[in-house]
Short mmCIF file of C-alpha atoms and ligand atoms in Angstrom, two decimals:
data_model
loop_
_atom_site.label_atom_id
_atom_site.label_comp_id
_atom_site.label_asym_id
_atom_site.label_seq_id
_atom_site.Cartn_x
_atom_site.Cartn_y
_atom_site.Cartn_z
CA MET M 1 -23.61 -124.19 -66.11
CA SER M 2 -24.43 -122.42 -69.45
CA ASN M 3 -22.82 -123.93 -72.52
CA PHE M 4 -22.84 -120.62 -74.27
CA ILE M 5 -19.55 -119.05 -74.97
CA ASN M 6 -19.18 -115.69 -73.15
CA PRO M 7 -19.12 -112.91 -75.94
CA ALA M 8 -16.27 -111.34 -74.04
CA SER M 9 -14.04 -114.33 -75.11
CA TRP M 10 -14.91 -113.86 -78.87
CA PRO M 11 -11.81 -111.55 -79.66
CA LEU M 12 -9.56 -114.36 -78.10
CA ILE M 13 -11.28 -117.15 -80.23
CA LEU M 14 -10.82 -114.99 -83.22
CA ALA M 15 -7.20 -114.40 -82.59
CA VAL M 16 -6.53 -118.23 -82.02
CA PHE M 17 -8.63 -118.84 -85.39
CA ILE M 18 -6.15 -116.11 -87.03
CA PHE M 19 -3.08 -117.71 -85.67
CA VAL M 20 -4.06 -121.25 -86.64
CA ILE M 21 -4.73 -120.40 -90.18
CA LEU M 22 -1.52 -118.15 -90.48
CA THR M 23 0.83 -120.40 -89.03
CA PRO M 24 3.07 -121.91 -91.41
CA LYS M 25 2.65 -125.58 -92.09
CA GLU M 26 4.27 -128.22 -94.04
CA ILE M 27 3.52 -131.62 -95.28
CA VAL M 28 5.42 -134.34 -93.42
CA ASP M 29 4.34 -138.06 -93.03
CA GLY M 30 1.60 -137.16 -95.67
CA ARG M 31 0.11 -134.99 -92.73
CA THR M 32 0.13 -131.28 -92.41
CA ILE M 33 2.01 -130.32 -89.26
CA SER M 34 3.19 -126.96 -88.09
CA ASN M 35 6.66 -125.80 -88.26
CA VAL M 36 6.76 -126.03 -84.45
CA LEU M 37 6.60 -129.91 -84.69
CA ASN M 38 8.90 -129.67 -87.63
CA LYS M 39 11.63 -128.25 -85.42
CA ALA M 40 11.31 -131.52 -83.41
CA ILE M 41 13.29 -133.23 -86.21
CA ILE M 42 17.07 -133.07 -85.34
CA LYS M 43 18.50 -135.07 -88.23
CA THR M 44 17.18 -136.66 -91.30
CA ILE M 45 18.68 -140.00 -92.76
CA LYS M 46 17.92 -140.94 -96.18
CA VAL M 47 17.80 -144.68 -97.19
CA ASP M 48 16.39 -144.13 -100.58
CA LYS M 49 13.88 -141.98 -102.41
CA ASP M 50 11.29 -144.01 -100.78
CA GLU M 51 12.52 -144.46 -97.39
CA ILE M 52 13.53 -141.48 -95.11
CA ILE M 53 14.03 -141.68 -91.27
CA ASP M 54 13.79 -138.50 -89.12
CA CYS M 55 15.37 -138.31 -85.77
CA TYR M 56 12.84 -136.71 -83.48
CA ASP M 57 13.69 -134.91 -80.22
CA ILE M 58 12.38 -137.59 -77.89
CA TYR M 59 10.57 -135.09 -75.78
CA LYS M 60 8.62 -133.62 -78.91
CA GLN M 61 7.18 -137.18 -79.81
CA LEU M 62 3.38 -137.32 -80.70
CA SER M 63 2.43 -139.23 -77.52
CA LEU M 64 3.93 -136.44 -75.28
CA ASN M 65 2.06 -133.74 -77.10
CA HIS M 66 -1.31 -135.50 -76.41
CA PRO M 67 -3.32 -133.89 -73.39
CA SER M 68 -3.47 -137.25 -71.56
CA PHE M 69 0.14 -137.40 -71.42
CA HIS M 70 0.67 -134.01 -69.54
CA ASN M 71 3.31 -134.12 -66.93
CA HIS M 72 4.46 -137.65 -68.34
CA THR M 73 8.01 -138.41 -67.25
CA ILE M 74 9.60 -140.69 -69.79
CA GLN M 75 10.77 -143.84 -68.37
CA MET M 76 14.08 -144.36 -70.38
CA ARG M 77 14.44 -148.08 -69.52
CA PRO M 78 12.51 -150.91 -67.87
CA SER M 79 13.19 -150.97 -64.09
CA ILE M 80 12.82 -154.74 -64.01
CA TYR M 81 13.37 -157.45 -66.47
CA PRO M 82 11.38 -160.77 -66.45
CA LYS M 83 13.32 -163.73 -64.84
CA ASN M 84 14.80 -166.51 -66.85
CA ILE M 85 14.06 -164.63 -69.88
CA LYS M 86 16.27 -165.74 -72.83
CA LEU M 87 18.31 -162.81 -73.63
CA ASP M 88 21.40 -164.80 -74.82
CA ASN M 89 19.59 -166.32 -77.77
CA MET M 90 18.43 -163.24 -79.80
CA GLY M 91 18.24 -164.63 -83.31
CA THR M 92 20.61 -164.26 -86.07
CA LEU M 93 20.42 -160.78 -86.79
CA GLN M 94 23.16 -158.34 -85.75
CA LEU M 95 21.91 -155.47 -87.73
CA THR M 96 18.12 -155.43 -87.26
CA GLN M 97 17.06 -152.68 -89.59
CA THR M 98 18.26 -151.54 -93.10
CA TRP M 99 18.52 -147.67 -92.23
CA HIS M 100 21.19 -148.39 -89.86
CA LYS M 101 23.66 -148.61 -92.71
CA TYR M 102 22.99 -145.13 -93.63
CA GLY M 103 23.35 -143.41 -90.37
CA THR M 104 22.49 -143.20 -86.73
CA CYS M 105 19.96 -141.06 -84.79
CA PRO M 106 21.81 -139.13 -81.85
CA HIS M 107 21.12 -139.71 -78.20
CA GLY M 108 18.01 -138.15 -77.02
CA THR M 109 16.14 -138.53 -80.49
CA ILE M 110 13.99 -141.45 -81.80
CA PRO M 111 13.92 -142.64 -85.37
CA ILE M 112 10.65 -142.14 -87.06
CA ARG M 113 9.92 -143.42 -90.67
CA ARG M 114 8.52 -140.98 -92.96
CA ASN M 115 5.75 -141.78 -95.20
CA ILE M 116 6.56 -140.43 -98.63
CA GLY M 117 2.83 -140.69 -99.91
CA LYS M 118 3.54 -143.70 -101.86
CA TYR M 119 0.28 -145.11 -100.30
CA TYR M 120 -2.67 -146.67 -102.36
CA HIS M 121 -4.65 -143.54 -101.65
CA SER M 122 -7.96 -145.30 -102.24
CA THR M 123 -7.05 -147.92 -99.93
CA LEU M 124 -5.84 -145.75 -97.19
CA SER M 125 -9.27 -143.89 -97.06
CA HIS M 126 -10.97 -147.45 -96.86
CA LYS M 127 -8.85 -148.31 -93.98
CA HIS M 128 -10.66 -145.64 -91.81
CA HIS M 129 -14.10 -146.68 -93.06
CA ARG M 130 -16.12 -148.21 -90.28
CA SER M 131 -18.25 -150.34 -92.29
CA LYS M 132 -15.35 -152.28 -93.65
CA PRO M 133 -14.10 -155.18 -91.71
CA SER M 134 -10.98 -154.04 -89.57
CA TYR M 135 -7.67 -155.09 -91.10
CA TYR M 136 -6.72 -156.48 -87.81
CA LYS M 137 -8.60 -158.79 -85.50
CA LYS M 138 -7.80 -161.19 -82.65
CA PRO M 139 -8.07 -164.92 -83.57
CA ASN M 140 -11.73 -165.58 -83.03
CA THR M 141 -12.38 -169.04 -81.87
CA LEU M 142 -16.16 -168.60 -82.47
CA GLN M 143 -15.76 -168.14 -86.22
CA PRO M 144 -17.28 -171.21 -87.74
CA ASN M 145 -15.01 -172.90 -90.30
CA GLY M 146 -15.98 -172.23 -93.67
CA ILE M 147 -17.43 -168.90 -93.14
CA ARG M 148 -14.98 -166.49 -94.74
CA ASP M 149 -14.63 -162.81 -93.86
CA GLY M 150 -11.03 -162.39 -95.34
CA HIS M 151 -9.26 -163.10 -92.18
CA GLU M 152 -7.54 -166.71 -91.55
CA TYR M 153 -5.51 -167.77 -88.57
CA ALA M 154 -2.95 -170.20 -87.55
CA VAL M 155 -2.16 -169.64 -84.02
CA ILE M 156 -1.64 -171.13 -80.51
CA LYS M 157 -3.28 -169.79 -77.38
CA VAL M 158 -2.54 -169.91 -73.71
CA ARG M 159 -4.72 -168.61 -70.92
CA GLY M 160 -3.75 -167.59 -67.46
CA ASN M 161 -2.42 -164.44 -65.87
CA PHE M 162 0.63 -163.11 -67.46
CA LEU M 163 2.91 -160.08 -67.45
CA GLY M 164 4.02 -160.74 -71.06
CA ALA M 165 5.17 -162.90 -73.79
CA GLN M 166 8.15 -163.51 -75.99
CA ALA M 167 9.15 -165.41 -79.13
CA LYS M 168 11.68 -165.77 -81.82
CA ILE M 169 9.92 -165.36 -85.08
CA ASN M 170 11.31 -166.54 -88.50
CA LEU M 171 11.68 -163.55 -90.94
CA TRP M 172 9.96 -163.98 -94.35
CA ASN M 173 8.64 -162.09 -97.09
CA PRO M 174 5.20 -163.75 -97.95
CA PHE M 175 3.53 -163.10 -101.01
CA VAL M 176 0.43 -160.80 -100.73
CA GLU M 177 -1.83 -160.86 -103.61
CA THR M 178 -3.58 -157.76 -103.56
CA PRO M 179 -2.66 -154.06 -102.71
CA GLU M 180 -5.32 -154.33 -99.92
CA GLY M 181 -3.89 -157.56 -98.45
CA LEU M 182 -2.11 -158.20 -95.14
CA SER M 183 0.01 -161.13 -93.87
CA VAL M 184 1.26 -160.87 -90.27
CA SER M 185 3.29 -163.01 -87.95
CA GLN M 186 3.01 -161.72 -84.29
CA ILE M 187 2.49 -162.05 -80.70
CA TRP M 188 -0.93 -160.91 -79.04
CA VAL M 189 -1.09 -159.88 -75.46
CA VAL M 190 -4.80 -159.63 -74.39
CA ALA M 191 -7.35 -158.84 -71.66
CA GLY M 192 -11.04 -158.45 -71.69
CA ASP M 193 -13.65 -159.26 -74.31
CA HIS M 194 -16.76 -158.15 -76.00
CA ASP M 195 -16.42 -154.31 -76.47
CA ASP M 196 -13.58 -153.52 -74.42
CA LEU M 197 -10.99 -156.34 -75.62
CA ASN M 198 -7.48 -154.65 -74.92
CA SER M 199 -4.79 -156.03 -77.07
CA ILE M 200 -1.05 -155.22 -77.45
CA GLU M 201 0.72 -156.79 -80.36
CA ALA M 202 4.16 -156.87 -81.81
CA GLY M 203 5.69 -158.82 -84.84
CA TRP M 204 6.18 -158.35 -88.49
CA GLU M 205 3.96 -157.57 -91.36
CA VAL M 206 3.51 -157.14 -95.05
CA HIS M 207 0.76 -154.57 -95.45
CA PRO M 208 0.96 -152.58 -98.60
CA PRO M 209 -2.08 -150.09 -97.76
CA ARG M 210 -0.07 -148.91 -94.89
CA TYR M 211 3.52 -148.94 -96.12
CA GLY M 212 2.87 -148.46 -99.89
CA ASP M 213 5.00 -151.60 -100.63
CA TYR M 214 5.47 -155.46 -100.14
CA GLN M 215 8.30 -155.49 -97.66
CA THR M 216 8.33 -157.25 -94.37
CA ARG M 217 8.21 -154.64 -91.67
CA PHE M 218 8.54 -154.43 -87.75
CA PHE M 219 5.01 -153.23 -86.31
CA ILE M 220 3.41 -152.81 -83.01
CA LEU M 221 -0.37 -152.16 -82.45
CA TRP M 222 -2.77 -151.50 -79.39
CA THR M 223 -6.52 -151.31 -78.98
CA THR M 224 -8.74 -150.98 -76.03
CA ASP M 225 -12.25 -151.36 -77.89
CA THR M 226 -12.00 -154.71 -79.70
CA TYR M 227 -10.27 -152.86 -82.94
CA LYS M 228 -13.05 -150.33 -83.44
CA ASN M 229 -10.18 -147.95 -82.99
CA TYR M 230 -6.57 -149.47 -83.11
CA CYS M 231 -3.31 -147.63 -83.56
CA ILE M 232 -0.21 -149.02 -85.40
CA ASN M 233 3.39 -148.01 -84.55
CA LEU M 234 3.54 -144.18 -83.78
CA GLU M 235 0.68 -143.17 -86.10
CA CYS M 236 -1.24 -141.79 -83.19
CA PRO M 237 -0.34 -140.87 -79.62
CA GLY M 238 -0.19 -143.76 -77.11
CA PHE M 239 3.29 -145.58 -77.53
CA VAL M 240 6.11 -143.79 -75.80
CA GLN M 241 9.33 -144.58 -77.90
CA THR M 242 12.51 -144.58 -75.90
CA SER M 243 15.06 -146.20 -78.31
CA SER M 244 17.13 -144.15 -80.73
CA ASP M 245 18.16 -147.53 -82.61
CA VAL M 246 15.01 -149.17 -83.51
CA SER M 247 12.33 -147.56 -85.81
CA LEU M 248 8.77 -148.98 -86.03
CA GLY M 249 7.52 -149.58 -89.51
CA CYS M 250 10.91 -150.30 -90.74
CA ASN M 251 12.10 -153.20 -92.62
CA PHE M 252 14.92 -155.93 -91.85
CA THR M 253 18.53 -156.34 -93.25
CA GLU M 254 17.90 -159.89 -94.32
CA MET M 255 15.19 -162.38 -94.88
CA SER M 256 15.07 -166.16 -94.79
CA THR M 257 15.34 -168.21 -97.96
CA PHE M 258 13.69 -171.41 -98.74
CA ASN M 259 16.05 -174.45 -97.71
CA GLY M 260 18.77 -171.65 -97.13
CA ASN M 261 19.75 -169.42 -94.53
CA GLN M 262 17.12 -168.82 -91.83
CA LYS M 263 16.71 -165.36 -90.07
CA ASP M 264 14.77 -164.56 -87.06
CA ALA M 265 14.23 -161.78 -84.47
CA THR M 266 13.02 -162.06 -80.92
CA PHE M 267 9.86 -160.09 -80.19
CA SER M 268 8.86 -159.17 -76.51
CA ILE M 269 6.04 -157.48 -74.75
CA TYR M 270 6.00 -157.30 -71.08
CA LYS M 271 4.82 -155.18 -68.15
CA ASP M 272 7.15 -153.52 -65.80
CA GLN M 273 5.64 -154.14 -62.52
CA ASN M 274 6.97 -151.00 -60.91
CA SER M 275 5.71 -148.53 -63.45
CA GLY M 276 2.85 -150.58 -64.99
CA ASN M 277 4.23 -149.68 -68.46
CA TRP M 278 3.93 -152.39 -71.10
CA TRP M 279 7.53 -152.51 -72.83
CA ILE M 280 8.03 -153.73 -76.39
CA GLN M 281 11.48 -155.28 -77.19
CA ILE M 282 13.18 -156.35 -80.43
CA GLN M 283 16.23 -158.46 -80.30
CA GLY M 284 16.48 -157.65 -76.43
CA ILE M 285 16.43 -153.84 -77.29
CA PRO M 286 13.67 -151.93 -75.41
CA VAL M 287 11.84 -149.82 -77.95
CA GLY M 288 9.52 -148.05 -75.59
CA TYR M 289 6.25 -148.48 -73.85
CA TYR M 290 2.57 -148.26 -73.67
CA PRO M 291 1.74 -146.56 -70.30
CA SER M 292 -0.53 -148.57 -68.22
CA SER M 293 -2.96 -145.74 -68.17
CA LEU M 294 -3.94 -146.19 -71.88
CA PHE M 295 -5.81 -149.49 -70.86
CA THR M 296 -8.77 -150.61 -69.04
CA GLN M 297 -8.32 -154.36 -68.93
CA LEU M 298 -4.62 -154.39 -69.50
CA ALA M 299 -4.14 -152.05 -66.69
CA LYS M 300 -3.62 -155.36 -64.77
CA THR M 301 -2.39 -158.65 -66.07
CA ALA M 302 -3.17 -160.16 -69.63
CA VAL M 303 -5.29 -163.10 -69.62
CA ASP M 304 -4.79 -164.61 -72.95
CA VAL M 305 -1.60 -164.72 -75.01
CA GLU M 306 -1.53 -165.95 -78.46
CA PHE M 307 1.41 -166.45 -81.05
CA GLY M 308 1.14 -167.17 -84.91
CA GLY M 309 -0.07 -165.89 -88.21
CA GLU M 310 -2.84 -164.11 -89.70
CA ILE M 311 -3.69 -163.14 -93.14
CA TYR M 312 -6.60 -160.62 -94.55
CA ASP M 313 -7.42 -160.47 -98.05
CA GLU M 314 -10.56 -159.47 -100.04
CA LYS M 315 -9.93 -161.80 -102.69
CA TYR M 316 -11.88 -164.50 -100.73
CA LYS M 317 -15.01 -163.18 -102.43
CA GLU M 318 -14.11 -164.76 -105.74
CA ARG M 319 -11.97 -167.58 -104.70
CA HIS M 320 -9.48 -168.01 -101.99
CA THR M 321 -6.67 -165.57 -101.88
CA THR M 322 -3.19 -166.64 -102.83
CA THR M 323 -1.69 -164.29 -100.03
CA GLN M 324 0.77 -166.50 -98.13
CA MET M 325 1.00 -166.89 -94.27
CA GLY M 326 4.59 -167.55 -92.80
CA ASN M 327 6.66 -168.25 -96.07
CA GLY M 328 3.65 -169.80 -97.86
CA HIS M 329 4.52 -173.56 -96.98
CA PHE M 330 2.46 -175.90 -94.94
CA PRO M 331 4.10 -177.45 -91.78
CA SER M 332 3.55 -180.77 -93.27
CA GLU M 333 6.12 -179.99 -95.91
CA GLY M 334 8.99 -179.93 -93.70
CA VAL M 335 10.65 -178.33 -90.75
CA PHE M 336 13.52 -175.64 -90.30
CA GLY M 337 14.07 -173.83 -93.63
CA ILE M 338 10.92 -175.39 -95.28
CA SER M 339 8.03 -174.18 -93.15
CA SER M 340 8.03 -170.92 -91.19
CA PHE M 341 8.51 -171.19 -87.31
CA PHE M 342 8.25 -169.41 -83.88
CA ASN M 343 10.63 -170.88 -81.28
CA HIS M 344 11.80 -170.13 -77.83
CA VAL M 345 8.06 -169.22 -77.15
CA GLN M 346 7.69 -167.90 -73.59
CA VAL M 347 4.96 -166.50 -71.47
CA ILE M 348 5.77 -164.40 -68.44
CA ASP M 349 3.79 -165.40 -65.45
CA GLU M 350 2.35 -163.33 -62.64
CA ASN M 351 5.69 -163.65 -60.54
CA ASN M 352 7.66 -162.11 -63.61
CA LYS M 353 9.11 -165.43 -64.56
CA ALA M 354 9.56 -166.46 -68.12
CA LYS M 355 8.42 -170.08 -68.78
CA ASP M 356 7.36 -172.34 -71.61
CA PRO M 357 3.60 -172.17 -72.25
CA GLU M 358 1.37 -174.77 -70.72
CA ASP M 359 -2.04 -176.15 -71.93
CA VAL M 360 -1.64 -174.64 -75.06
CA GLU M 361 -4.60 -174.58 -77.42
CA THR M 362 -4.28 -174.41 -81.17
CA TYR M 363 -6.62 -172.39 -83.41
CA VAL M 364 -6.51 -172.62 -87.13
CA SER M 365 -9.34 -171.11 -89.19
CA ASN M 366 -8.84 -173.45 -92.22
CA ARG M 367 -6.24 -176.29 -92.40
CA ASN M 368 -6.48 -176.63 -95.95
CA CYS M 369 -5.34 -173.00 -96.58
CA TYR M 370 -2.99 -172.52 -93.62
CA ASP M 371 -1.92 -174.64 -90.85
CA LEU M 372 0.04 -174.95 -87.71
CA LYS M 373 2.14 -177.77 -86.06
CA VAL M 374 3.84 -177.83 -82.67
CA ASP M 375 7.40 -178.92 -82.71
CA GLU M 376 6.92 -181.90 -80.16
CA LYS M 377 10.91 -182.18 -80.03
CA HIS M 378 11.10 -178.72 -78.55
CA THR M 379 14.64 -178.50 -80.27
CA ASN M 380 14.58 -174.78 -79.60
CA GLY M 381 12.62 -174.32 -76.60
CA TYR M 382 8.79 -174.42 -77.15
CA GLY M 383 7.97 -173.84 -80.82
CA PHE M 384 5.78 -174.54 -83.84
CA TYR M 385 5.68 -174.42 -87.60
CA TYR M 386 2.92 -172.56 -89.31
CA GLY M 387 1.70 -171.10 -92.55
CA GLY M 388 0.54 -171.98 -95.84
CA PRO M 389 -0.13 -170.85 -99.61
CA GLY M 390 -3.83 -170.13 -99.14
CA TYR M 391 -5.43 -170.97 -102.55
CA ASN M 392 -4.98 -174.53 -103.72
CA ASN M 393 -7.10 -177.34 -104.78
CA ASN M 394 -8.20 -178.18 -101.27
CA CYS M 395 -8.62 -174.46 -100.41
CA PRO M 396 -10.75 -173.13 -103.44
C1 NAG H 401 0.79 -131.07 -64.23
O1 NAG H 401 1.50 -130.56 -63.26
C2 NAG H 401 1.02 -129.33 -62.79
C3 NAG H 401 2.09 -128.76 -61.66
O2 NAG H 401 2.54 -129.87 -60.69
C4 NAG H 401 -0.37 -129.48 -62.07
O3 NAG H 401 -0.83 -128.11 -61.65
C5 NAG H 401 -1.16 -129.96 -63.13
O4 NAG H 401 -2.59 -130.12 -62.58
C6 NAG H 401 -0.80 -131.08 -63.81
N1 NAG H 401 -1.50 -131.70 -64.89
C7 NAG H 401 -2.16 -132.67 -65.05
C8 NAG H 401 -2.92 -132.98 -66.44
O5 NAG H 401 -1.99 -133.76 -64.22
C1 NAG H 402 14.85 -152.83 -97.13
O1 NAG H 402 14.64 -151.45 -97.53
C2 NAG H 402 15.60 -151.09 -98.42
C3 NAG H 402 15.31 -149.63 -98.80
O2 NAG H 402 13.75 -149.49 -99.15
C4 NAG H 402 15.63 -152.21 -99.62
O3 NAG H 402 16.69 -151.55 -100.43
C5 NAG H 402 16.01 -153.31 -99.15
O4 NAG H 402 16.15 -154.30 -99.99
C6 NAG H 402 15.17 -154.03 -98.06
N1 NAG H 402 15.58 -155.08 -97.46
C7 NAG H 402 14.99 -156.45 -97.54
C8 NAG H 402 15.58 -157.41 -96.86
O5 NAG H 402 13.86 -156.45 -98.19
#
């Protein structure tokens, strides 16, 4: 077949071109969007001058506008829940997100955080630069100790065949040293390796280049090509959001304090066996799902589930960064209230049963900078303490 455009179609191409340049556009989320998409916003909730939530018509969300989602019927709720999953013990937060105090999104809409353009612009363009190391990586057990690339980990890892994972994660606001830094506490649900590592991730992060501030925010991520391309929250098509209550990229109402009140939230990732969709839940609330069709390896089960902390900072080139992991304290300094924790850690097996992880491996990239210690007492289900301050006498 010829690749040349039939001259008879030129008037049509010209008409489309004129339509595209003449259609009124507006800047929302720092992107140019057409008024058509703008009409998708049913209501706007103003938290403060830097934080605005738009309630989008659920059927007009970005994912559904993507060609690969043609004829996609939204699955409004999971058809099946994992057995034995701890839904009763949902952490200490009643109101999970700050914007709830200022309004609610109507039924049939989803809350989307608007980016006000407070980004560090230079950094934002870096982020898309392929030659830079990716901000996100899976803990790499092959990374030899002592060789720094700016990423550090303190995680546990479980191998097998899984339909998901869940954990209650302590909420902290770790110090991040540079505007390019990152401190994450999260769950990874992974299959594949080399060039087609598939990963679905959920947890909290402090990531100034993305949010323009140093707050602790709820985030999700997916990749199918070992992070060459990855997508956070609703920044590109993929995740289909169903919840009108939970907004991705938003902060929490309360944080833990050292030696004081501890706050935590339960994060879950699991595959609905009937639809194949990978659901994300926070505090027992289904937020939405990644359709199975997005994935290659994760179209089936996950083979690797990891829990813990990661930091990334460029400061490592001069000396180790002071960017904190967890709450910046080592597990050796103390337990609950002193060191950051994960507890009620569960994996969901092939039979859709939630259970404590078995044959757990630990991976810590540099124990002198950030560490991890399993809570052998199992006081709150399977759990561990993790984190650290980064730069110190033993971590130069
Ligand atoms: C969507 O549905 C219509 C009507 O059932 C069908 O003709 C079309 O091929 C479908 N499109 C895709 C991309 O599946
Ligand atoms: C969450 O964000 C709001 C608005 O930006 C801010 O006023 C509040 O202090 C933040 N909450 C926490 C716990 O950081």
